[in-house]
Short mmCIF file of C-alpha atoms and ligand atoms in Angstrom, two decimals:
data_model
loop_
_atom_site.label_atom_id
_atom_site.label_comp_id
_atom_site.label_asym_id
_atom_site.label_seq_id
_atom_site.Cartn_x
_atom_site.Cartn_y
_atom_site.Cartn_z
CA MET A 146 111.99 94.66 114.46
CA ARG A 147 113.46 96.59 111.54
CA PRO A 148 113.93 94.04 108.75
CA ALA A 149 117.27 95.34 107.41
CA ARG A 150 120.06 92.79 107.87
CA ALA A 151 123.25 91.43 106.36
CA LEU A 152 123.42 87.67 105.89
CA ILE A 153 126.99 86.37 105.89
CA ASP A 154 127.62 83.02 104.22
CA LEU A 155 130.74 81.56 105.85
CA GLN A 156 130.71 78.55 103.55
CA ALA A 157 131.13 80.91 100.58
CA LEU A 158 133.95 82.64 102.46
CA ARG A 159 135.81 79.35 102.88
CA HIS A 160 135.24 78.51 99.22
CA ASN A 161 136.82 81.83 98.20
CA TYR A 162 139.78 81.36 100.54
CA GLN A 163 140.39 77.88 99.14
CA LEU A 164 140.24 79.30 95.61
CA ALA A 165 143.07 81.72 96.46
CA ARG A 166 145.15 78.82 97.71
CA GLU A 167 144.24 76.51 94.85
CA VAL A 168 145.10 78.92 92.04
CA THR A 169 148.39 80.07 93.54
CA GLY A 170 149.63 77.02 95.43
CA ALA A 171 150.87 79.57 97.97
CA LYS A 172 150.29 80.21 101.64
CA ALA A 173 147.51 82.75 102.10
CA LEU A 174 147.01 85.45 104.70
CA ALA A 175 143.30 86.25 104.79
CA VAL A 176 143.01 90.04 104.84
CA VAL A 177 140.45 90.86 107.54
CA LYS A 178 141.25 94.54 108.14
CA ALA A 179 138.42 97.06 108.44
CA ASP A 180 136.28 94.50 110.27
CA ALA A 181 136.83 92.02 107.44
CA TYR A 182 135.64 94.56 104.89
CA GLY A 183 132.44 94.97 106.88
CA HIS A 184 131.80 91.24 107.30
CA GLY A 185 132.88 91.01 110.95
CA ALA A 186 136.58 90.26 111.54
CA VAL A 187 136.15 87.93 114.50
CA ARG A 188 133.49 85.74 112.89
CA VAL A 189 135.37 85.66 109.60
CA ALA A 190 138.65 84.74 111.31
CA GLN A 191 136.94 82.07 113.39
CA ALA A 192 135.38 80.59 110.25
CA LEU A 193 138.77 80.45 108.50
CA GLU A 194 141.08 79.67 111.39
CA ALA A 195 141.17 75.91 110.93
CA GLU A 196 142.62 76.29 107.44
CA ALA A 197 144.07 79.79 107.17
CA ASP A 198 147.83 80.29 107.24
CA GLY A 199 147.21 83.57 109.00
CA PHE A 200 145.42 86.89 108.87
CA ALA A 201 146.32 90.44 107.94
CA VAL A 202 144.98 93.61 109.55
CA ALA A 203 145.71 97.33 109.34
CA CYS A 204 146.70 98.05 112.93
CA ILE A 205 147.34 96.60 116.36
CA GLU A 206 143.83 97.47 117.57
CA GLU A 207 142.39 95.15 114.93
CA ALA A 208 144.95 92.46 115.74
CA LEU A 209 144.20 92.61 119.47
CA GLU A 210 140.51 92.15 118.73
CA LEU A 211 141.35 88.84 117.04
CA ARG A 212 143.55 87.67 119.90
CA ALA A 213 140.89 88.67 122.46
CA ALA A 214 138.45 86.44 120.57
CA GLY A 215 140.87 83.52 120.88
CA ILE A 216 142.41 83.58 117.39
CA ARG A 217 145.88 82.08 117.77
CA ALA A 218 146.95 82.02 114.10
CA PRO A 219 149.61 84.46 112.85
CA VAL A 220 148.35 88.01 112.40
CA LEU A 221 150.28 90.44 110.21
CA LEU A 222 150.11 94.18 110.86
CA LEU A 223 150.03 95.53 107.31
CA GLU A 224 151.28 98.97 108.30
CA GLY A 225 153.45 97.71 111.13
CA PHE A 226 153.43 99.94 114.20
CA PHE A 227 152.45 103.60 114.24
CA GLU A 228 154.41 104.31 117.43
CA ALA A 229 157.38 102.45 118.86
CA ASP A 230 155.60 101.81 122.14
CA GLU A 231 153.46 99.21 120.35
CA LEU A 232 156.50 96.93 120.04
CA PRO A 233 156.16 95.19 123.43
CA LEU A 234 152.54 94.31 122.61
CA ILE A 235 153.55 93.07 119.18
CA VAL A 236 156.06 90.76 120.83
CA GLU A 237 153.68 89.68 123.59
CA HIS A 238 150.99 88.66 121.12
CA ASP A 239 153.33 87.26 118.47
CA PHE A 240 152.06 89.59 115.78
CA TRP A 241 153.95 89.72 112.52
CA CYS A 242 154.97 93.23 111.62
CA VAL A 243 155.48 95.10 108.36
CA VAL A 244 158.40 97.52 108.24
CA HIS A 245 157.72 100.06 105.52
CA SER A 246 159.83 103.02 106.66
CA LEU A 247 163.29 103.70 107.99
CA TRP A 248 161.94 105.18 111.21
CA GLN A 249 160.37 101.80 112.01
CA LEU A 250 163.67 100.06 111.36
CA GLU A 251 165.43 102.48 113.72
CA ALA A 252 162.78 101.96 116.39
CA ILE A 253 163.33 98.20 116.23
CA GLU A 254 167.09 98.66 116.48
CA GLN A 255 166.65 100.79 119.59
CA ALA A 256 163.98 98.64 121.29
CA SER A 257 164.72 96.07 123.91
CA LEU A 258 162.49 93.14 123.11
CA LEU A 259 161.79 89.94 125.01
CA LYS A 260 161.54 87.86 121.83
CA PRO A 261 162.64 88.35 118.22
CA LEU A 262 160.13 89.60 115.66
CA THR A 263 158.83 88.27 112.35
CA ILE A 264 159.20 91.18 109.95
CA TRP A 265 157.65 91.67 106.53
CA LEU A 266 159.98 94.13 104.86
CA LYS A 267 158.03 96.23 102.43
CA LEU A 268 159.49 97.66 99.26
CA ASP A 269 158.01 100.58 97.38
CA SER A 270 158.18 98.98 93.94
CA GLY A 271 156.28 101.77 92.24
CA MET A 272 153.02 102.49 94.04
CA HIS A 273 154.68 105.27 96.07
CA ARG A 274 152.44 104.86 99.09
CA VAL A 275 154.44 103.10 101.80
CA GLY A 276 157.52 100.94 101.41
CA LEU A 277 161.26 101.38 101.46
CA HIS A 278 163.03 102.92 98.50
CA PRO A 279 164.82 100.23 96.44
CA LYS A 280 168.20 101.81 97.23
CA ASP A 281 167.59 101.29 100.97
CA TYR A 282 166.18 97.77 100.75
CA HIS A 283 169.31 95.63 101.03
CA GLU A 284 170.74 97.71 103.82
CA ALA A 285 167.47 97.62 105.75
CA TYR A 286 167.43 93.84 105.47
CA GLN A 287 171.01 93.58 106.72
CA ARG A 288 170.39 96.02 109.58
CA LEU A 289 167.34 94.04 110.72
CA LEU A 290 169.37 90.84 110.72
CA ALA A 291 172.25 92.52 112.53
CA SER A 292 169.93 94.02 115.15
CA GLY A 293 169.41 90.62 116.75
CA LYS A 294 165.75 91.60 117.18
CA VAL A 295 164.44 89.67 114.22
CA ALA A 296 163.83 85.94 113.80
CA LYS A 297 162.51 85.94 110.23
CA ILE A 298 162.14 88.36 107.34
CA VAL A 299 159.61 88.06 104.50
CA LEU A 300 160.11 90.35 101.51
CA MET A 301 156.96 92.07 100.32
CA SER A 302 155.55 94.70 98.04
CA HIS A 303 152.09 95.76 96.88
CA PHE A 304 150.58 96.34 93.45
CA ALA A 305 148.96 99.59 92.45
CA ARG A 306 147.25 98.50 89.23
CA ALA A 307 146.86 94.72 89.28
CA ASP A 308 143.13 95.17 88.64
CA GLU A 309 144.00 96.51 85.18
CA LEU A 310 144.69 93.32 83.31
CA ASP A 311 146.25 94.89 80.23
CA CYS A 312 148.48 97.35 82.10
CA VAL A 313 152.25 96.85 82.22
CA SER A 314 152.60 98.51 85.62
CA SER A 315 152.46 95.23 87.59
CA ASP A 316 155.22 93.70 85.45
CA GLU A 317 157.29 96.80 86.04
CA GLN A 318 156.72 96.55 89.79
CA VAL A 319 157.79 92.88 89.77
CA ALA A 320 160.98 93.87 87.93
CA VAL A 321 161.76 96.56 90.52
CA PHE A 322 161.05 94.10 93.33
CA ASP A 323 163.22 91.37 91.81
CA ALA A 324 166.10 93.78 91.29
CA ALA A 325 165.86 95.15 94.84
CA ARG A 326 165.84 91.73 96.48
CA GLN A 327 168.62 90.19 94.41
CA GLY A 328 170.89 88.16 96.62
CA LEU A 329 168.47 88.07 99.57
CA VAL A 330 167.31 84.58 100.47
CA ALA A 331 163.84 84.90 101.94
CA GLU A 332 160.20 84.15 101.24
CA VAL A 333 158.32 86.76 99.24
CA SER A 334 154.78 88.13 99.26
CA LEU A 335 153.35 90.18 96.43
CA ARG A 336 149.87 89.14 95.47
CA ASN A 337 146.60 90.77 96.53
CA SER A 338 143.24 89.63 95.08
CA PRO A 339 143.58 91.05 91.56
CA SER A 340 147.05 89.61 91.35
CA VAL A 341 145.93 86.21 92.70
CA LEU A 342 143.17 86.05 90.11
CA GLY A 343 144.69 87.81 87.15
CA TRP A 344 148.48 87.52 87.28
CA PRO A 345 149.37 83.80 87.35
CA SER A 346 153.00 84.38 86.43
CA VAL A 347 153.82 86.43 89.55
CA SER A 348 155.59 84.17 92.01
CA SER A 349 154.77 84.73 95.66
CA ASP A 350 155.28 82.33 98.58
CA TRP A 351 152.59 84.18 100.46
CA VAL A 352 149.47 85.75 98.95
CA ARG A 353 147.27 88.35 100.65
CA PRO A 354 143.71 88.04 99.34
CA GLY A 355 141.17 90.54 100.62
CA ILE A 356 138.23 91.47 98.44
CA MET A 357 138.10 88.09 96.71
CA LEU A 358 137.49 86.36 100.07
CA TYR A 359 134.23 88.25 100.25
CA GLY A 360 133.20 87.13 96.79
CA ALA A 361 133.54 90.39 94.88
CA THR A 362 135.69 90.77 91.81
CA PRO A 363 138.40 93.42 91.85
CA PHE A 364 138.07 93.76 88.07
CA GLY A 365 135.83 96.02 86.07
CA GLU A 366 135.48 93.37 83.40
CA GLU A 367 134.62 89.66 83.17
CA GLN A 368 137.42 87.40 84.38
CA ALA A 369 137.36 83.59 84.39
CA LEU A 370 138.65 82.97 87.92
CA ALA A 371 136.67 85.85 89.41
CA ALA A 372 133.56 84.19 87.99
CA ARG A 373 134.21 81.31 90.42
CA LEU A 374 133.93 83.56 93.48
CA GLN A 375 130.86 83.21 95.67
CA PRO A 376 129.32 86.37 97.18
CA VAL A 377 129.49 86.19 100.96
CA MET A 378 127.29 89.09 102.07
CA THR A 379 123.61 89.52 101.24
CA LEU A 380 122.20 92.86 102.29
CA GLU A 381 118.46 92.56 102.48
CA SER A 382 115.38 94.22 103.90
CA LYS A 383 111.66 94.37 103.27
CA VAL A 384 109.06 96.57 101.62
CA ILE A 385 107.44 98.51 104.46
CA CYS A 386 105.01 100.67 102.45
CA VAL A 387 103.47 100.55 98.97
CA ARG A 388 102.21 103.57 97.04
CA GLU A 389 100.25 103.79 93.79
CA LEU A 390 101.15 107.05 92.06
CA PRO A 391 99.75 108.66 88.91
CA ALA A 392 102.07 110.02 86.24
CA GLY A 393 103.93 113.22 87.06
CA GLU A 394 104.41 112.68 90.81
CA PRO A 395 107.76 113.21 92.57
CA VAL A 396 109.37 110.47 94.67
CA GLY A 397 111.69 111.15 97.61
CA TYR A 398 113.97 114.04 98.63
CA GLY A 399 114.65 116.62 95.99
CA ALA A 400 112.00 115.15 93.67
CA ARG A 401 114.86 113.52 91.80
CA PHE A 402 112.44 111.04 90.24
CA ILE A 403 109.12 112.00 88.65
CA THR A 404 106.82 109.15 87.67
CA PRO A 405 106.66 109.08 83.85
CA LYS A 406 103.49 106.94 84.00
CA PRO A 407 101.24 105.51 86.72
CA MET A 408 103.57 103.49 88.96
CA ARG A 409 103.65 101.25 92.02
CA ILE A 410 106.39 102.25 94.41
CA GLY A 411 107.78 100.18 97.28
CA VAL A 412 109.47 101.84 100.24
CA VAL A 413 112.29 99.70 101.68
CA ALA A 414 113.78 99.88 105.18
CA MET A 415 117.33 100.58 104.06
CA GLY A 416 119.24 103.83 103.73
CA TYR A 417 122.59 105.48 103.68
CA ALA A 418 122.84 105.18 107.46
CA ASP A 419 123.07 101.43 106.85
CA GLY A 420 125.84 101.95 104.34
CA TYR A 421 123.74 101.77 101.21
CA PRO A 422 125.41 104.36 98.94
CA ARG A 423 123.55 107.65 98.84
CA HIS A 424 124.92 108.28 95.39
CA ALA A 425 123.26 105.20 93.90
CA PRO A 426 121.06 106.70 91.17
CA THR A 427 117.64 105.76 89.83
CA GLY A 428 118.11 102.54 87.91
CA THR A 429 120.50 100.88 90.38
CA PRO A 430 119.45 97.21 90.38
CA VAL A 431 117.59 95.59 93.28
CA LEU A 432 115.86 92.24 93.64
CA VAL A 433 112.33 92.21 95.02
CA ALA A 434 110.25 89.08 95.50
CA GLY A 435 112.89 87.32 93.42
CA GLN A 436 112.51 89.71 90.45
CA ARG A 437 114.98 92.30 89.25
CA SER A 438 113.84 95.86 89.60
CA GLN A 439 115.37 99.26 90.26
CA LEU A 440 115.96 102.00 92.76
CA LEU A 441 113.95 105.19 92.25
CA GLY A 442 114.93 108.68 93.40
CA ARG A 443 117.26 109.67 96.19
CA VAL A 444 118.33 107.26 98.91
CA SER A 445 117.31 108.63 102.35
CA MET A 446 118.97 107.94 105.67
CA ASP A 447 116.72 105.02 106.63
CA MET A 448 114.62 104.30 103.56
CA LEU A 449 114.79 104.04 99.82
CA CYS A 450 112.19 103.59 97.08
CA ILE A 451 112.02 100.90 94.44
CA ASP A 452 109.86 100.21 91.41
CA LEU A 453 107.17 97.56 91.88
CA THR A 454 105.21 98.47 88.74
CA ASP A 455 106.22 95.36 86.81
CA VAL A 456 106.48 93.08 89.82
CA PRO A 457 102.82 92.50 90.72
CA GLU A 458 103.72 89.65 93.06
CA ALA A 459 105.70 92.09 95.22
CA GLY A 460 103.98 94.02 97.96
CA LEU A 461 104.08 94.91 101.61
CA GLY A 462 106.57 92.62 103.37
CA SER A 463 108.33 91.42 100.21
CA THR A 464 112.00 90.68 100.65
CA VAL A 465 114.43 93.00 98.87
CA GLU A 466 118.04 92.09 98.09
CA LEU A 467 120.15 95.23 97.83
CA TRP A 468 123.23 93.16 97.04
CA GLY A 469 124.09 89.53 97.43
CA LYS A 470 124.11 86.44 95.25
CA THR A 471 121.90 87.87 92.47
CA ILE A 472 122.48 91.62 92.63
CA LEU A 473 126.24 91.75 92.89
CA ALA A 474 127.92 94.34 95.11
CA ASN A 475 130.00 95.12 92.03
CA ASP A 476 126.85 96.11 90.11
CA VAL A 477 125.76 98.46 92.88
CA ALA A 478 129.30 99.84 93.07
CA VAL A 479 129.39 100.58 89.36
CA ALA A 480 126.00 102.32 89.53
CA ALA A 481 127.12 104.41 92.52
CA GLU A 482 130.52 105.13 90.97
CA THR A 483 132.47 103.44 93.72
CA ILE A 484 134.11 100.05 94.35
CA PRO A 485 132.84 96.94 96.14
CA TYR A 486 135.53 97.49 98.81
CA GLN A 487 133.82 100.69 99.89
CA ILE A 488 130.33 99.25 99.51
CA PHE A 489 131.21 96.53 102.05
CA CYS A 490 133.29 98.68 104.41
CA ASN A 491 130.49 101.23 104.72
CA LEU A 492 128.07 98.69 106.16
CA ARG A 493 126.80 99.72 109.58
CA ARG A 494 123.76 99.61 111.84
CA VAL A 495 122.29 96.46 110.30
CA PRO A 496 122.66 93.23 112.28
CA ARG A 497 124.87 90.58 110.69
CA LEU A 498 123.49 87.05 110.70
CA TYR A 499 125.93 84.24 110.01
CA SER A 500 125.37 80.85 108.39
CA GLY A 501 127.66 77.99 107.38
CA ALA A 502 129.88 78.19 110.44
C1 LIG B 297 149.32 95.44 101.73
C2 LIG B 297 148.01 94.87 101.32
N1 LIG B 297 147.93 93.59 100.98
C3 LIG B 297 146.78 93.01 100.59
C4 LIG B 297 145.60 93.74 100.54
C5 LIG B 297 144.33 93.09 100.06
O1 LIG B 297 143.94 93.66 98.84
P1 LIG B 297 142.68 93.08 98.05
O2 LIG B 297 141.49 93.37 98.89
O3 LIG B 297 142.68 93.85 96.77
O4 LIG B 297 142.92 91.64 97.89
C6 LIG B 297 145.63 95.09 100.89
C7 LIG B 297 144.41 95.87 100.82
O5 LIG B 297 144.36 97.06 100.63
C8 LIG B 297 146.86 95.66 101.31
O6 LIG B 297 146.95 96.95 101.65
#
C-alpha cells in the first residue's frame, strides 16, 4: 500500500477549539467549510459536537453533508443561499443563514416558509467582498423583522486584515460596524481566528474560528496565543528509493537541483497530486527519521526528493513528515509562498487516519 497518509489528531482539534472559547469567553462556531480545511468535515464535526456551539460552512451542500452524518448542532451557511429555492431546505434542516445582499433579503420576504429563520445579517464594514452597505443595514434589519419570516437576527461582519497585528484596518472596521448597528439590540459576531488570537478588545458574542482549530497560526510572525495551538494534521509518507549521486548530477524534472557534492537522495511517495505544493522550492523543510532535512528539486505528481546526506540513519522505509507537529504547515506555506489555509485545503488522494476520537 502506498505509504502517504494524513494523520488527524482530534484531541489537538478539541484543544484548539477550547482555546478559542477560553480566550474570548464567547460562543464559538467551528468553521468546517471546505471539508474542514481538508481535515474531513464530518469527522471534525463529530469530534467537536459534544462541546461546539455550532458549525459554519460555505454552502448548503456542505451543511447537508453534516446533517446526513447525524450532526444536529446549529450549522451556519456563511454565504447564505445562492438561489432562493434553497430556502425550504434551509428551514427543513434548521440551518442558520447569512444574509449578505439585498437580493437575499427580498427572496426571504417573498418566500413562504414553514418556520421562521435564524439570520446572520452581514455588514460590509470595509472588506468589500460580501455584506450589506452600512446605509442599508438598519433598514434590512427592520425589513427582516417585519417580514415575519425571521425568529432571530445576529449581526455580523468579517475582517480583512486581522492577521496584520499592527494594522489599523480592523479597528476601522469595528468602528464602521458599531456605527451601523447603533440602536439594534442583537448578538454580534465579528471574530475569525486572527481576531480571536490577536484582537482581545473586539467584543463578539459569537466567534468563528477556522484555521486556528486546525492548529496553524494565521500570523506571519510569532504570537503568544498562537504558540499554544496544537497542529492537527500530520502529512507523512516513506522513503521508497535511495540514490547515491556524485557531484554535478541533476535531480528530478527540469534538473532544477544539481548536486553540489556527492549526496544521498531519498525519494518519497508524496507529490502535488496529494496536495503537496508544487511550488515548494529546494530547501523546504522536511523531517526524515526524526531529523530535519530538506526538499531537493521539483516536486513531481506522485514523488518528491529529499536530502539524506546528513541523515545516515535514514534509508529505505524511513518515515517522512511533510508537515505536522515538527515541520509546521506554516513553514511549508512560507517556503511555497502560500498560506496554511491553502496547504490544508489542497490535500487530496491520501487516506486520512483519525486518532483521539
Ligand atoms: C465569514 C467567515 N468567518 C470565519 C472564517 C474563518 O476564518 P479563519 O479560518 O481565518 O478563522 C471565514 C473564513 O474564511 C469566513 O469567511
